[in-house]
Amino acid sequence: MRRPAGALARTALMVGVSGLAVIGAGARAQAPASDAAIQAAPPTTTNVAPVDGGAATDSTSAQASSAPKAPETNPVAGTHNDNEVNGAGNVTNGTGSQEIIVTGLRGSLQRNMDIKRASPGIVDAISAEDIGKFPDSNVAAALQRVPGVSVSRGTSSLGGLPGTTGDAVAITVRGFGPAFNETLYDGRPISSGTSSRGFDFSTVGADFVGELDILKTPDAGLAAGAIGATINIKFPKPFDHPGFRLAASASGSINDGAGKAAPAGGLLLSDTFADDTIGVLADVIYTQHKTQTNHINNQGWNGAFFAPCQQTATCTDAQLTDANKTIPGFYSQDYGIYREDTKDTRIDGRIALQWKPSEAVLLTIDDNFSRQKIRADQSGYSVWFNQSNLRDITFDKNGTVTSFTQPASPTDFQGQINQQVLQNNQLGGNLKWDVSDRVSLNFDGSHARSWLNPGGQFSSLDVDVGYGGPNATSVGLTNIGTNSIPAPTGYGPAGDSANFLGNGIIGSHVVPITSQRNKDTVDQAKFEAAYNGDDLKIRIGAQYVRDQFQLSNYDTFTNNFWQAYSGYGPASGSATGLALPQNLFTNSFSTANFIPGFSGAGALPPRVLVFDPYAVLNYIKGLGNPQTQNIPGYNYGSVNGFTGTYDSVLNPASFQKITERVWSGYLTLHQETKIGDMPFHINAGLREEVTKVTSEGLGQLPTGLTVQTGDLTAFLVSFTGTTPVSTTHTYSYLLPNLDLGLNVTDKLKLRFDASRTLTRPALNVLTPVLNVPNTQRVGALVATGGNPRLNPYLADNFDVGAEWYYRRNSYASVDFFVKRVTNFVVGGSTRQAINGVVDPTTGAAASFTVTQQVNGPSAVIKGVELAVQHVFADTGFGFTANATFVGTNKKYDPSDISISGFAVTGLANSANFVGFYDKHGFQARVAVNWRDEYLDRFGQTQNNSAFGTEPTFVNASTQVDFSTSYDINKQISVFFEALNLNDETLSTHGRYSNQLLDAFRYGRRFTVGAHFRL
C-alpha cells in the first residue's frame, strides 16, 4: 500500500504494539523509557542496529530488553537493491537509503524475529499486528505456533466430568505441561483460582495483548525459571503511543453444533497530557462463546484380577473368592454418553496510569481485572460397572476386557449443570529512576487476588433419574477397540431397547452437588539496581513473594443429602425414590454421526434423554419437608436433617491452606566482546531462592461403611471428628544460568545455554492430611494422601543452537536441548486398610486404594526444535513452519503392572505450519497444528486399579484454522476466522490404545467482525 511522504515521518514513531516496523537509513525510532527495547520492538532498519535496550523496566524480561547490539550490517533487513519494491508495496528512494514500512502480519513476524535474534537466551515472541489486533483470538492458540509449544483443550477447573469446548486453555513447552510453566503479567507473578500451578489462558482477552515472550532459558532477574518456560504477557501502556489512540472491535461467532451466534467486543482508549508527561490507558473486552460437544466417556479403566468363572454367564460365591481371582485384566468402571452445551462469557478490564515528572523518573500504576463464567448444560446416560459383577468376559491379548455383561444393572440419565466463575485482579506499581546515564533503579510491587466461585456458586449440579429393580437389565459393553466407540448392549427396561427412554417409569435417584471454592493471594515486592555500560551491563536485585492459597469444597455428600430420594421409585419396585411427573422427560438428542473419525457410532442408542434438572428439583422442593411430614420415597433410613432443599456443606477433608513465602536475590552480568572479528556476548546470572511452605488442613479418619439404602452401589461413610493439622517445610536453591552467543557472520548466529531451573509441586498435593472421600463406591474404595514436605522439581538444562537470518523477514534455526530433571513428584498407589474399617459387602477389612505423593525418580529429556520463516520477496506470500522432536530415557511401559511404575509425562512430537498472504491491505492465513500421541498424566477419574495409578494418554490430533482480513481504509478493517475446519476431535485413552477414556466432538467455530482504530 503506497503512503504519502508526510505519512512516513508520522508512522516512523509508531512501533511495538502499534504493529509498525520501520526501515530507513538514519531513522531510529525512540522507545519510550517505560519499556525500552521489547515492548516497543526493535525497528527494522537497514544499516541501523536494533534498539539497544537497557535494564528491564516495568518488570519486563531482560532476556529481550537487555539485548546485545546487532552487527553493523543489519542481517535482519538483508541487502536490497536501489529502487527495490518492498513487501508493503513501497518503493525505495533509489539513493541507497531505503524507507520501507512493514505492517500487519509481516510486520509482526519481523518484530518476532528481531526479538528472537537480539535476545541473549532462547526467546520466542509473538507481537500484535496493530493495537487491538493480536494474530490469534486466543492467547494459547497463538503460543502453539511457537517451536516446542503445544496446547491442551480441556476445561481446567470446571466441575463435573472432564469436558472441552475445543478452545486452547493451557500449554506444554518441550514436553512439560502447564504446571511446569510460569506465566507473568508484565514480569510480575500472578494469582490463580484453579487448584494447580498451571495457568488458564482462556481467562486472558487477546484483543489488547501487546506481546508474548516465551523464555525457554531463564532470566535470573525475572523469575526462578520454570522447567518448561516462562511466559511473559505484556500489555500496552499510554507512553508506548503518545497522543490520543482509540481501538475498537466487534464480532460474532457461531459453533456449528450450538447454532446460536455469540457476541464479542472491545474498546481501548489511550491519551497523554501535559507535554506527554501524564498518560492514561483503559480498555475493556467482552467475549462470549457457545459450543455444543458430543462426548463418550469412560471414567476409568481399572486393573483387577478376575476369576475364571467370570468368563461364563454365572459364578458362585465360592468361585469369586480372592484366591480364585487369578486373571489380570482391565475393565471400564463407569461408562456414559453425553451432550454438552457450553456458554463461556468473559469480561476483561485494564487501566494503566503513567507519570513522568522528569526525564529521569517514570511512575506506572496499572490494574488488570478479568471475570470468566462458564456454564455447561450436560445431558446423558451412564452405567456403573462393579468388577465382581461382570460376566461373559472376553479379554484381548493385553488383558483389556473387550466385551462383557452385568446382570441387574439400573439405568441412569443425567441432567447436569457444570460451571465455574473465575475472577482475577492484579494491582501493580513500578517506579524507574535513571540516576545517571549508566545507573538506574527500579522499584516494583503488586497485589494479586483470584477467586474460584467467589459467590459460593456450585461447580456441579447433577440430577440423576432412571429405573431399576424389575426394570434393571443385563447391560454390557461391546465395540471396544482402537478408534472405536464402545457401545452398550442390553439397554432399556428389562432389555427392551425400544423403551430405553423410560416410557412412563422414570423415577428419582441421586443429586450430587459440589461447590469448589478457591482463593489465591499473591503479594510481590522487588528492587533492582542496574549499571548500563557500553559493553558491560550489571543488574542486582532482591524480590519477596508471598502466595497464600486456600481450597475448600462444599457438597451434598458430606451430609448425605445426595441420597435423599435415591432408589428410582415405585415403578422400579423400590420403597425409596419418587415417581416423577413424566411430562418432564419428553426431549432427547440424537447420537447419529456422534464422534467423527471413530467407528461404532451406529451401535449407540439412537437417542438419549434430555431434561431440565431444575424442573426436577423444583418438583422435589414442592413436596415439602420430610422431617415434618411423611413423604413416600424419602430415604428415612440413611438421610438425616434433609428439609426439602439440597443444601451443600463443607467437606472437612477438602480444606487446604497453603502459604508459600519466597525470598530471592539475584545478580546478572552481560558482556559484549569479540572473538577475532566475530561479535560475542556473554550473559550470566545467579539467583538464590529460599522458600518456606506452611500447609494447613483438617484431619479425620473413617470409622465405618454402610451400604446406602437407595443406592446399593454406594457407601455411607462415618468419620471421626476433625483435628487441625499444620506443617512447615523450608528449602533453598542456587540457580545459575549462562548464555553465550557468537555472530559467526552477519547472518549466522550460534548459541550455547546452560542453566538450573525449578518447578514447585502442585499446591493440591501439599495437604498435610489423608483424604478419604465421602463418595465411596462398592468395590472401589479410594483415598489420597498429601505430602507437605515435597521438594521442587530441579532441572539442569543445556541448549546448543544455530540461527541463520538469510534475508529480511526470513530465517531458519535449529536448537538441541537436554534436560536432566530430578525430584520428580510421583503418586504411588497401594491397597491398604485404614483405621480398622470393615467392608460390609465382604465382611473383611476394607481395602482402600491409597495414592500418595513422594519425591523420587530422575529422568533425562532430549529434543530438537526446527524452525523456518520465509517471505517470498515482495509477493506478499510467506510461511512459517516448525517441528519439535522429544524423547526420554523414562518411557511408559504398559506391560509393567507393578504399582511403582514411572514415566515422564507430556512428551510429544509436534509440528506447525502457517501459510499466509499479506499485501495491499488484504491478509489470509492457513494454520495447521499437529501433535502426536502423548502420556498426559497418571490418574483417571475413577482411580481404583490394583496395578498402581493408571495413565491417561491423549491421542494424536491435527487441527486446521483459517483467518482473513481486509483493510477498508486506515481506520476500519473487517475479518473472518474459521477454527477447526477439518472437524478434528479430542480423545484420550488408558494404558492401551483400545481403552478409550474420553472422545469429544466440539465442531467448528466461525467468527466475523471488524476493527476500528484512530
Short mmCIF file of C-alpha atoms in Angstrom, two decimals, residues 197 544-549 658-662 691-694 731 760-761 763 766:
data_model
loop_
_atom_site.label_atom_id
_atom_site.label_comp_id
_atom_site.label_asym_id
_atom_site.label_seq_id
_atom_site.Cartn_x
_atom_site.Cartn_y
_atom_site.Cartn_z
CA ARG A 197 0.08 -24.00 39.32
CA TYR A 544 9.89 -11.19 48.00
CA VAL A 545 6.78 -13.14 47.01
CA ARG A 546 4.06 -14.36 49.36
CA ASP A 547 1.48 -16.72 47.87
CA GLN A 548 -1.42 -17.88 50.05
CA PHE A 549 -3.78 -20.40 48.52
CA ILE A 658 -1.01 -23.27 51.75
CA THR A 659 1.21 -20.27 52.44
CA GLU A 660 4.38 -20.03 50.39
CA ARG A 661 6.99 -17.35 51.09
CA VAL A 662 9.93 -16.92 48.72
CA THR A 691 11.21 -20.95 50.19
CA LYS A 692 9.13 -21.57 53.31
CA VAL A 693 5.89 -23.53 52.90
CA THR A 694 3.24 -23.73 55.62
CA TYR A 731 14.22 -25.33 51.22
CA ARG A 760 7.40 -26.27 42.74
CA PRO A 761 4.96 -29.12 43.42
CA LEU A 763 -0.48 -26.89 45.58
CA LEU A 766 0.84 -30.34 49.68
#
